[in-house]
């Protein structure tokens, strides 16, 4: 079958040779500051909760830290050249809060801001649009010491920081994302303790979730005032939640997990109210006394886009009879009030994270957000897979990752055909990096990183992705 070099603009349907994306579709890759930058103590940067956490014994695999990571802080121009070679039209990165505002309050650190000014200038010089995320999990340690996200004041600190970044970079950055995956910050950071700061208290996790969203709302207000032309959004990690069987008890388990994982954030941000069923599910955990009048109106500040990170589906089942919440509810968990729900595996192929590969779940997720919540443009701000890679003769062939990306891009295209206003896709990740509590043991990159030499090798998935971008579409299967 022939593949024309320039597919007809705007043609969406599979014409037997190519699945073409809409004109102007954004093709990107994503990273996060702590996962790639390194230079943890340079240029005036001070510790974040992830520095403290990763330096605490037993918190990360093999004690790995982000001290050096991919050394991106020193290799940034080389990394931007890699992006340009891939043909990326957009690059999603995050700002390290303690690099630009050490301590989390007070004046800006110009040396830190200069790094991001150079990064943005380099991107623009290569025709790559910067997509800036303000918070990808690296809270300045002094703010954690003052109570962290469970403390209301942290929301105000975040808005001040947003203002500082807008003042410094708003002349050259148009796309701002406030938070990356507040579910993880709240429920892994303060519920299970699997992520920094490693605290385990269900009520704190719920408060953290609220104050993260309040910080988002206040930051949107500050950004709008500073830069009326800015394009503002939030990134949520969303999952379809499917009951393991058609029993009413499994349906109830799915409803509870969906409330905590998805609707806890979707409803306040896009509808201005918590879901009606949530307080009942959390009655043993919190009375929501931390929510003040006017908070939800702030949280629901109008946005220009919604970012969705999609990796997998949850399949859940009712608790084993005879246990019940009392047996669990004080144990560290990222599902406060629903600790006893069982997560089951279906025996389908998984990635190196053990996450089930489920491309149809991406279509479901996109359609749900569009149908039930918003007409706003949607962006897939992360999607990708960890697999074990090997360097052989200087090459890295990663057919499993390539197949994962291909399947999910086909799903993205199906969602567009079904009417979802999906405007862009960012692969996670540009390069292998510090995968949080997993350290360097999980590789998600399009580009392989040798952590001893810091050599970068584009994998075969990177070459394939470059071709997808060049065609603005996928070859027929
Ligand atoms: C997401 C995070 C990102 C990365 C991927 C694998 O939850 O936003 O930093 O760790 O998962």
mmCIF file of C-alpha atoms in Angstrom, residues 31 36-37 72-73 75-81 83-84 88-96 100 111-134 164-176 227:
data_model
loop_
_atom_site.group_PDB
_atom_site.id
_atom_site.type_symbol
_atom_site.label_atom_id
_atom_site.label_comp_id
_atom_site.label_asym_id
_atom_site.label_seq_id
_atom_site.Cartn_x
_atom_site.Cartn_y
_atom_site.Cartn_z
ATOM 1 C CA UNK A 31 9.583 15.156 31.263
ATOM 2 C CA UNK A 36 15.859 14.616 34.612
ATOM 3 C CA UNK A 37 17.646 17.762 35.762
ATOM 4 C CA UNK A 72 19.803 17.642 31.858
ATOM 5 C CA UNK A 73 20.694 20.852 33.703
ATOM 6 C CA UNK A 75 23.138 18.952 28.833
ATOM 7 C CA UNK A 76 20.029 20.931 27.977
ATOM 8 C CA UNK A 77 21.130 22.154 24.520
ATOM 9 C CA UNK A 78 22.017 18.595 23.491
ATOM 10 C CA UNK A 79 18.614 17.406 24.734
ATOM 11 C CA UNK A 80 16.781 20.109 22.799
ATOM 12 C CA UNK A 81 18.678 19.016 19.685
ATOM 13 C CA UNK A 83 13.856 16.860 20.441
ATOM 14 C CA UNK A 84 14.410 18.740 17.207
ATOM 15 C CA UNK A 88 8.651 17.422 18.211
ATOM 16 C CA UNK A 89 6.373 20.399 17.823
ATOM 17 C CA UNK A 90 5.899 20.748 21.598
ATOM 18 C CA UNK A 91 7.828 19.863 24.735
ATOM 19 C CA UNK A 92 6.225 19.459 28.156
ATOM 20 C CA UNK A 93 8.608 20.104 31.041
ATOM 21 C CA UNK A 94 8.217 21.178 34.631
ATOM 22 C CA UNK A 95 9.797 23.923 36.663
ATOM 23 C CA UNK A 96 11.583 22.912 39.846
ATOM 24 C CA UNK A 100 13.384 29.284 41.130
ATOM 25 C CA UNK A 111 20.092 31.809 38.445
ATOM 26 C CA UNK A 112 17.315 29.230 38.550
ATOM 27 C CA UNK A 113 15.032 31.255 36.310
ATOM 28 C CA UNK A 114 17.907 31.767 33.884
ATOM 29 C CA UNK A 115 18.120 28.029 33.324
ATOM 30 C CA UNK A 116 14.471 27.946 32.240
ATOM 31 C CA UNK A 117 14.854 31.118 30.164
ATOM 32 C CA UNK A 118 17.701 29.423 28.300
ATOM 33 C CA UNK A 119 15.660 26.232 27.895
ATOM 34 C CA UNK A 120 12.659 28.109 26.520
ATOM 35 C CA UNK A 121 14.814 30.196 24.176
ATOM 36 C CA UNK A 122 16.513 27.058 22.903
ATOM 37 C CA UNK A 123 13.144 25.390 22.307
ATOM 38 C CA UNK A 124 11.762 28.405 20.469
ATOM 39 C CA UNK A 125 14.914 28.635 18.365
ATOM 40 C CA UNK A 126 14.210 25.058 17.228
ATOM 41 C CA UNK A 127 10.536 25.748 16.541
ATOM 42 C CA UNK A 128 9.358 23.739 19.555
ATOM 43 C CA UNK A 129 6.530 25.145 21.681
ATOM 44 C CA UNK A 130 7.223 25.108 25.416
ATOM 45 C CA UNK A 131 4.488 23.539 27.584
ATOM 46 C CA UNK A 132 5.288 24.465 31.125
ATOM 47 C CA UNK A 133 4.061 22.556 34.185
ATOM 48 C CA UNK A 134 4.382 24.455 37.436
ATOM 49 C CA UNK A 164 6.708 34.586 39.958
ATOM 50 C CA UNK A 165 7.044 32.138 37.059
ATOM 51 C CA UNK A 166 4.509 34.037 34.935
ATOM 52 C CA UNK A 167 6.413 37.278 35.521
ATOM 53 C CA UNK A 168 9.711 35.679 34.518
ATOM 54 C CA UNK A 169 8.664 33.442 31.622
ATOM 55 C CA UNK A 170 5.229 34.622 30.540
ATOM 56 C CA UNK A 171 6.721 36.710 27.744
ATOM 57 C CA UNK A 172 7.869 33.546 25.952
ATOM 58 C CA UNK A 173 5.665 30.723 27.278
ATOM 59 C CA UNK A 174 1.994 30.559 26.389
ATOM 60 C CA UNK A 175 0.923 27.139 27.697
ATOM 61 C CA UNK A 176 0.838 26.682 31.451
ATOM 62 C CA UNK A 227 -0.890 37.018 31.367
#
